[in-house]
Every structure is written in C-alpha cells, then in structure tokens.
PDB file of C-alpha atoms and ligand atoms in Angstrom:
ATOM      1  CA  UNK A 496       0.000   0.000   0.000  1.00 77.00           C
ATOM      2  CA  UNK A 497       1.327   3.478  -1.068  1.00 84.00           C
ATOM      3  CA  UNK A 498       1.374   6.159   1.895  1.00 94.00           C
ATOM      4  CA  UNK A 499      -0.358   8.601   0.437  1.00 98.00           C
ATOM      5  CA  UNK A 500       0.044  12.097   2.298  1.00 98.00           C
ATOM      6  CA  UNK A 501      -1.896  15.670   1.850  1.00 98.00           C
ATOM      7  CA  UNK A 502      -0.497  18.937   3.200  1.00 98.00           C
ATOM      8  CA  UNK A 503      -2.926  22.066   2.322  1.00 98.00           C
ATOM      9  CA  UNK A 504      -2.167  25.798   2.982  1.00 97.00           C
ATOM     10  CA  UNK A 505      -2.606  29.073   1.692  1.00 96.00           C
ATOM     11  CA  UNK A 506       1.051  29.713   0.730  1.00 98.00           C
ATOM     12  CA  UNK A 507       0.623  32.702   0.619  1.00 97.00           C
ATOM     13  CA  UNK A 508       3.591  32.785   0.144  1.00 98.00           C
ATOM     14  CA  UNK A 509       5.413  29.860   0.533  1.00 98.00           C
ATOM     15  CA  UNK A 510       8.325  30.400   3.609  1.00 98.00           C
ATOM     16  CA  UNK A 511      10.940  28.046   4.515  1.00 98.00           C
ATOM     17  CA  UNK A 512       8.963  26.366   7.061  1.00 97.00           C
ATOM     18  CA  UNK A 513       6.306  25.326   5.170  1.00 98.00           C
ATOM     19  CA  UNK A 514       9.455  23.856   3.078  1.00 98.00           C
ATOM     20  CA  UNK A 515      10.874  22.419   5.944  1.00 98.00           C
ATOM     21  CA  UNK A 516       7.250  20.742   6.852  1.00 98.00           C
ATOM     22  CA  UNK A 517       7.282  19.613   3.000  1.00 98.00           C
ATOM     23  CA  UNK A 518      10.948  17.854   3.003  1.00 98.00           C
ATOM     24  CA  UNK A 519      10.197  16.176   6.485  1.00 98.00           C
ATOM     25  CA  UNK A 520       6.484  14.594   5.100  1.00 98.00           C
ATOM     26  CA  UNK A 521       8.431  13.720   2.195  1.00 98.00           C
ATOM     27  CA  UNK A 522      11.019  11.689   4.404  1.00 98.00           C
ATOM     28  CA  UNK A 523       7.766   9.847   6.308  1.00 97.00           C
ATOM     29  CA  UNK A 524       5.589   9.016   3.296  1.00 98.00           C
ATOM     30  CA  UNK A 525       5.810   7.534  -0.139  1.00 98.00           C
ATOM     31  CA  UNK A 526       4.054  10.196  -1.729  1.00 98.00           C
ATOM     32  CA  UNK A 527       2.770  13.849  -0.646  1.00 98.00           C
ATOM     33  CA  UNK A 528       0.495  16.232  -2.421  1.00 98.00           C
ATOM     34  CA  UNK A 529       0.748  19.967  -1.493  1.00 98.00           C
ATOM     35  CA  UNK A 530      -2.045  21.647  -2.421  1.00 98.00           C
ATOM     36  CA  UNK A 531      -3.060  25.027  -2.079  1.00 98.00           C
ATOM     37  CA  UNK A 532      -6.786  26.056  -0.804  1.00 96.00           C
ATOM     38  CA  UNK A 533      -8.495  28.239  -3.302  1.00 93.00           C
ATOM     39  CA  UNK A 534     -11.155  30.241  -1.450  1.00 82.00           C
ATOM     40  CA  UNK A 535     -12.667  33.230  -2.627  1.00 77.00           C
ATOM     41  CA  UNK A 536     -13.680  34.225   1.004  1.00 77.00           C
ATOM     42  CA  UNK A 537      -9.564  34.472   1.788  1.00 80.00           C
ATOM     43  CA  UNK A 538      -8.106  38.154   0.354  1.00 88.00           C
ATOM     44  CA  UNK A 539      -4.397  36.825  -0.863  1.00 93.00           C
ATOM     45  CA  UNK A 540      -1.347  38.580  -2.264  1.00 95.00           C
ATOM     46  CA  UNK A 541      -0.781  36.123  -4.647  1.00 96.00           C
ATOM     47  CA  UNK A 542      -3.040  34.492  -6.728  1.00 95.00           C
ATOM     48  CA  UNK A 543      -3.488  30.680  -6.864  1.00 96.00           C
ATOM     49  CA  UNK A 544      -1.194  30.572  -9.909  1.00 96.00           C
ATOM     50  CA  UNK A 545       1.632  32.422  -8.219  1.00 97.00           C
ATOM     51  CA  UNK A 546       1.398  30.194  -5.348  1.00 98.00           C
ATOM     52  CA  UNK A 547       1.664  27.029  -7.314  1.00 98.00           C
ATOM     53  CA  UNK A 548       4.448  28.344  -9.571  1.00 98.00           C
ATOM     54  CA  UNK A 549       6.610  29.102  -5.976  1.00 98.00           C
ATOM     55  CA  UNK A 550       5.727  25.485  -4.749  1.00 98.00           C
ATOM     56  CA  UNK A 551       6.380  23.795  -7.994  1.00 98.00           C
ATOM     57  CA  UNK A 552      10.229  26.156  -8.343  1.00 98.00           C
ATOM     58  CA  UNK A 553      10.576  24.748  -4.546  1.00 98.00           C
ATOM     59  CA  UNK A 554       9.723  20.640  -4.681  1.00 98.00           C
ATOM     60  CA  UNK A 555      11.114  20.285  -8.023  1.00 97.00           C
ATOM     61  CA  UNK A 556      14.058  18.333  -6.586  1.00 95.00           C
ATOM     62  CA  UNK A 557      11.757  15.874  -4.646  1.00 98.00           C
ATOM     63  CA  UNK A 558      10.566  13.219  -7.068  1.00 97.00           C
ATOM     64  CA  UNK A 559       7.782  12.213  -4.644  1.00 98.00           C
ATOM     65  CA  UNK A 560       6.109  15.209  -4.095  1.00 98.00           C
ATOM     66  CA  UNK A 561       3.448  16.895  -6.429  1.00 98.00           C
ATOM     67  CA  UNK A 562       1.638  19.933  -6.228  1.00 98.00           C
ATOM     68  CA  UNK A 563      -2.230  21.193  -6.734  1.00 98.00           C
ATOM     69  CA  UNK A 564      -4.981  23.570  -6.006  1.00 98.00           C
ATOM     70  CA  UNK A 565      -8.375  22.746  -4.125  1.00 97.00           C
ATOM     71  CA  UNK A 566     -11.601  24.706  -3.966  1.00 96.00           C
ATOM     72  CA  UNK A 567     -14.572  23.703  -1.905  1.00 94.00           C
ATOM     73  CA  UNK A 568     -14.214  21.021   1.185  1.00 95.00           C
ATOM     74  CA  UNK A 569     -11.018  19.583   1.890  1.00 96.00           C
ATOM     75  CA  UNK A 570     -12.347  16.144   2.928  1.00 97.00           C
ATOM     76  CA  UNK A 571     -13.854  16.164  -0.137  1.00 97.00           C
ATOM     77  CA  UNK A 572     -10.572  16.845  -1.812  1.00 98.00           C
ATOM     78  CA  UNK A 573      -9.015  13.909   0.295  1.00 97.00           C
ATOM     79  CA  UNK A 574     -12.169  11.469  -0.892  1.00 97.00           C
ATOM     80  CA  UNK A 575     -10.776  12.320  -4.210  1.00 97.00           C
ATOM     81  CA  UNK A 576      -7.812  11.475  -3.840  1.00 97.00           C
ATOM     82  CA  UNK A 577      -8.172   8.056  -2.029  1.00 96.00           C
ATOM     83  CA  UNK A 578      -6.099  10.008   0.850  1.00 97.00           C
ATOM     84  CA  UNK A 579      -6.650   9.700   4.533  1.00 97.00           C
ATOM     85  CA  UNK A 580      -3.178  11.140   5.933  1.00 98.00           C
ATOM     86  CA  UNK A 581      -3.653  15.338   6.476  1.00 98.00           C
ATOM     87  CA  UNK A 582      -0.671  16.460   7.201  1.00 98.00           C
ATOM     88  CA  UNK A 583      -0.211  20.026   8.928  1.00 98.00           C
ATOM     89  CA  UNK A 584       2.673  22.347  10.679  1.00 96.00           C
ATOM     90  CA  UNK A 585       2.440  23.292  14.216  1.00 95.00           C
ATOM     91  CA  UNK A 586       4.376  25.380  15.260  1.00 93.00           C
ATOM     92  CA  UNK A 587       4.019  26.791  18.609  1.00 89.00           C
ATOM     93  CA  UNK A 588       1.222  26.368  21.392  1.00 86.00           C
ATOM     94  CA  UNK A 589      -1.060  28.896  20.142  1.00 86.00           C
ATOM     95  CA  UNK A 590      -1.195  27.088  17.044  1.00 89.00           C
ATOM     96  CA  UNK A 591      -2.813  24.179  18.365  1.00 92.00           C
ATOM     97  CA  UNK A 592      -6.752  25.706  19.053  1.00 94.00           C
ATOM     98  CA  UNK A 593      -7.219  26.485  15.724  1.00 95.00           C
ATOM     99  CA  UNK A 594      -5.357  23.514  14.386  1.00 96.00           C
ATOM    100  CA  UNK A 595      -6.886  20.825  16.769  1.00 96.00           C
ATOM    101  CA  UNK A 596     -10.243  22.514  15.816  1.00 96.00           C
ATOM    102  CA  UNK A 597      -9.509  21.984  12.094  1.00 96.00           C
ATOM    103  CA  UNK A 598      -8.439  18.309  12.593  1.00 97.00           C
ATOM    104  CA  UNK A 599     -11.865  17.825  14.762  1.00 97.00           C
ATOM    105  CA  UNK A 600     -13.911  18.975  12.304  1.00 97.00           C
ATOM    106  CA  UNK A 601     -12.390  17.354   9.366  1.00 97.00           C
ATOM    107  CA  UNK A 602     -12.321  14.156  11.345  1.00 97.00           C
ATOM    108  CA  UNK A 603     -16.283  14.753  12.033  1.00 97.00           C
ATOM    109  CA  UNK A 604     -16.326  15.377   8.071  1.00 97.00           C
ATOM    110  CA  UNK A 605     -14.782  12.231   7.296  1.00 97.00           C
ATOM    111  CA  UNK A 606     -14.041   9.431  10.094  1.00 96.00           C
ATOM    112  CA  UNK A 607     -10.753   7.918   8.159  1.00 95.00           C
ATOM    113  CA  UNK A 608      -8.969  11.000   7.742  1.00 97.00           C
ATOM    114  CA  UNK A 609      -5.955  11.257  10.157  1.00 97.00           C
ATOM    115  CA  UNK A 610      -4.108  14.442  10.722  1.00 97.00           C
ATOM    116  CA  UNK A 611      -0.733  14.770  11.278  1.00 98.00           C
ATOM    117  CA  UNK A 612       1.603  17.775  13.119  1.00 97.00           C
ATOM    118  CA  UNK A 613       4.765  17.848  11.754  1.00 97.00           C
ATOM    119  CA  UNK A 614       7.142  20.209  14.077  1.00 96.00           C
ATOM    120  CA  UNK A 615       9.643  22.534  12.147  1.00 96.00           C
ATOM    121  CA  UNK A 616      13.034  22.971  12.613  1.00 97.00           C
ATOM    122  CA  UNK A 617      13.371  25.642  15.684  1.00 95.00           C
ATOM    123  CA  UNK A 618      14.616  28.508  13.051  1.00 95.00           C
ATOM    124  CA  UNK A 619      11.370  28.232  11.736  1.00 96.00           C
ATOM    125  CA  UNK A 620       9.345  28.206  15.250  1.00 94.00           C
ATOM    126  CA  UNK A 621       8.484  32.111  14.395  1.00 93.00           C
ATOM    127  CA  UNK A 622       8.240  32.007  10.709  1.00 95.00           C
ATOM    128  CA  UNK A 623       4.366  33.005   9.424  1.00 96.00           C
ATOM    129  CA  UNK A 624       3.722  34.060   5.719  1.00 97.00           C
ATOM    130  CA  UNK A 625       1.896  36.716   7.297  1.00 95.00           C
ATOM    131  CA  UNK A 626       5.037  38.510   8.697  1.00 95.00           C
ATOM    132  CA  UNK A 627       6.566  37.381   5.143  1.00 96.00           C
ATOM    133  CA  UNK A 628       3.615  39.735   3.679  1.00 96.00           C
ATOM    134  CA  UNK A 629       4.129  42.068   6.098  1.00 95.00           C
ATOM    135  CA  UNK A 630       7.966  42.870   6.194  1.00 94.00           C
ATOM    136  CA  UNK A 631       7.922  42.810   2.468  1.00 95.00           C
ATOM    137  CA  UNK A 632       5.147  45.447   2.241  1.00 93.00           C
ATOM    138  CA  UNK A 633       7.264  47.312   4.449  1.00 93.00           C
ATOM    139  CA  UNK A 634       9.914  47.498   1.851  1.00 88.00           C
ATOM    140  CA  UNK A 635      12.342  44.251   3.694  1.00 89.00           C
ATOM    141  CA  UNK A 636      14.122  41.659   1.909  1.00 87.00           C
ATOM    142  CA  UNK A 637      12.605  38.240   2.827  1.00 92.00           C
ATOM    143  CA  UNK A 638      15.499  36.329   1.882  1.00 94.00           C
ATOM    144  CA  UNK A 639      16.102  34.929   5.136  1.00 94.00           C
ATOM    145  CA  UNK A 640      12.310  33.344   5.460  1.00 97.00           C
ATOM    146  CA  UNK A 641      11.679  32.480   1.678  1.00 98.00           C
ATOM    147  CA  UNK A 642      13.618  30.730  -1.728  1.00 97.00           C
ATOM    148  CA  UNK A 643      15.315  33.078  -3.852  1.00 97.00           C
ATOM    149  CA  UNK A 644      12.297  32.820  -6.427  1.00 97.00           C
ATOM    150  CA  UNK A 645       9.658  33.703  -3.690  1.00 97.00           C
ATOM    151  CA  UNK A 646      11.853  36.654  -2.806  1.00 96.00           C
ATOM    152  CA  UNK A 647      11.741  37.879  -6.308  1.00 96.00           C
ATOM    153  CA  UNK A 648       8.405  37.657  -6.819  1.00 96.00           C
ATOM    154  CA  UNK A 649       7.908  39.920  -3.139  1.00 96.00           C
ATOM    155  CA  UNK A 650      10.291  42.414  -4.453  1.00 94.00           C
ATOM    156  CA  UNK A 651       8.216  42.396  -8.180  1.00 94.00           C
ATOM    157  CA  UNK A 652       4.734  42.729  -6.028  1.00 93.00           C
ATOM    158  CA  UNK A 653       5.727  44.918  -3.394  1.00 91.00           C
ATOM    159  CA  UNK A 654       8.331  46.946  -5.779  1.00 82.00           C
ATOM    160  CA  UNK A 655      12.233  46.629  -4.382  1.00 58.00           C
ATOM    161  CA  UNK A 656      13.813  49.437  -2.191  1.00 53.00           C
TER     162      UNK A 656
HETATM  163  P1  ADP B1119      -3.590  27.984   6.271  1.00 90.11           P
HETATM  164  O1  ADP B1119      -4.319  29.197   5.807  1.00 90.11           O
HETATM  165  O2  ADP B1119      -4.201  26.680   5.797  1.00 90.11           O
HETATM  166  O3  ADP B1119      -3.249  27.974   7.732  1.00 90.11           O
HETATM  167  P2  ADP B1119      -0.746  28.432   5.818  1.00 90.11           P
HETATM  168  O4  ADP B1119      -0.051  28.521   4.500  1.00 90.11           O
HETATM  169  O5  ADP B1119      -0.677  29.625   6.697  1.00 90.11           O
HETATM  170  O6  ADP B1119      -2.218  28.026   5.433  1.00 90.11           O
HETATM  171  O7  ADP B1119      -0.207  27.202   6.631  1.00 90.11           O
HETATM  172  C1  ADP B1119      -0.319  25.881   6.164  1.00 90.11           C
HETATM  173  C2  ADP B1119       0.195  24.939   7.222  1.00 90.11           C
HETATM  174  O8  ADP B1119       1.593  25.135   7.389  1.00 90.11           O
HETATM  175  C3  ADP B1119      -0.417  25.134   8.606  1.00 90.11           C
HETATM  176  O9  ADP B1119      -0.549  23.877   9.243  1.00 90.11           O
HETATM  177  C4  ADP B1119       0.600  25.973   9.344  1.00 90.11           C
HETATM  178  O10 ADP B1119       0.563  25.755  10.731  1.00 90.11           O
HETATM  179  C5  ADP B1119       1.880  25.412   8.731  1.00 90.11           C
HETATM  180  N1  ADP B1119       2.977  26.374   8.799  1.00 90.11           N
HETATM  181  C6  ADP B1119       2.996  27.659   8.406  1.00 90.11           C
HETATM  182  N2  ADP B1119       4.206  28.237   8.647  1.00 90.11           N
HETATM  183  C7  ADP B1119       4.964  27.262   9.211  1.00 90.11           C
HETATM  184  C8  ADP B1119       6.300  27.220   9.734  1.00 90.11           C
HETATM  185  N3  ADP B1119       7.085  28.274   9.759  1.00 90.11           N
HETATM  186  N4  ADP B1119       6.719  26.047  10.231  1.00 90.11           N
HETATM  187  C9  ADP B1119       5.913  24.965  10.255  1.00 90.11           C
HETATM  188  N5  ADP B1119       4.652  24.944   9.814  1.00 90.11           N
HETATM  189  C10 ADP B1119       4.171  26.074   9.304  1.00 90.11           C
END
C-alpha cells in the first residue's frame, strides 16, 4: 500500500517552514500532495497561480512530491484522492486551538482521515507568511524566510527598495 500524504495551505507565500514541513512529510511518506486552498472568502497577495508556480520552483528536486490547487471542502478533496493522511505544521502552542479545531472537524467530516503535526526545525518556530507579507510590504528583503524565487516575486509585487 502506497502512503499517500496531503499537506494544504494558503502559501501565501510559501516560507521556509512550510518547506521544511514539505521535506520532512516527504522523508515519512511515499508520496505527498501539497495543495493550495483556493477560497474566494480568503483576500491573498498572490493568486493561486503564483502560489503554485513558488511550490512547484521549490519541490522540483523531490521526485515524490506533487503539487495542486483545491476549492470547496477539503475532505472532499481527500475522498478524491483516495487520501486519509492530512498532514499540517504546528508550530508553537497557540497554534494548536485552531489547528486541533480543524483536525476535529475534518475528522467529524470524514471518520478515516488522520491528521498529522509535523514540528519545524526551531529557526522556523516564528516564521508566518503573514510577517513574510508584512515585512515585504514594508519594503524588507525576505530572503532569510523564503527561496530566492519567492523573494523575487515579493520584491516584483511589493516593488524593491
Ligand atoms: P492555512 O491558511 O491553511 O493555515 P498556511 O499557508 O498559513 O495556510 O499554513 C499551512 C500549514 O503550514 C499550517 O498547518 C501551518 O501551521 C503550517 N505552517 C505555516 N508556517 C509554518 C512554519 N514556519 N513552520 C511549520 N509549519 C508552518
């Protein structure tokens, strides 16, 4: 049997922890899917295209990882799939409400999905793509927090100082 694994986000944009979180769930399972939630109700910097682009520059080295795009219900998503592995970063304590709620839900949605917390590497405890947005609006680098190609594309939509 193939251990099939799905890790969905925003990405918005993609940091080196959610990197970190890919190359680990890469390590555990055979394959992973990283897909990125497209909701309308969500304002994002970057459209869904953007975001995929960045993942696909970023897993290109790992044969066993693919990316793609969602709308609607996740557990629907997973049904499609024939997945029942959910994997998601936690990072720190406050985290884990609105993660544990996620999990309980989608595990009221659909009994055989399993969610997994992968942990980050501790130079990534305090990484959020929201500071990402937020320090590059601001007129930062984000070289530290993203790829070289993600950091490019903040300095094209945020214009480079
Ligand atoms: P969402 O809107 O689904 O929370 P995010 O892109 O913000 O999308 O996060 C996707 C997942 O990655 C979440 O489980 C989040 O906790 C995790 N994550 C985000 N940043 C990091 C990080 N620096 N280290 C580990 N996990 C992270």
């Amino acid at each position: 049997m193939t251990r099939l694994a799905v890790y969905p986000g925003s990405f918005d944009p993609l940091t080196r922890g959610h990197l970190d979180i890919i190359h680990r769930a890469a390590r555990v399972f055979d394959h992973v899917i990283v897909t990125v939630s497209n909701n309308a109700s969500k304002k994002h910097v970057f459209s869904v295209s953007e975001r995929l682009e960045m993942l696909e520059e970023a897993v290109r080295g790992l044969p066993n990882v693919h990316v793609d795009t969602f709308t609607g219900l996740l557990v629907d998503y997973l049904k499609k799939k024939k997945a029942r592995v959910l994997i998601r970063g936690l990072r720190v304590v406050s985290d884990m409400d609105y993660e544990f709620q996620l999990a309980s839900f989608n595990r009221r949605l659909y009994k055989d999905v399993e969610t997994v917390f992968l942990m980050p590497d501790d130079q990534y405890t305090y990484l959020a793509s929201s500071m990402v947005r937020e320090i590059a609006r601001l007129g930062a680098g984000a070289d530290a927090f993203v790829t070289p190609y993600v950091a490019r594309k903040l300095k094209l939509k945020f214009g480079a100082k």
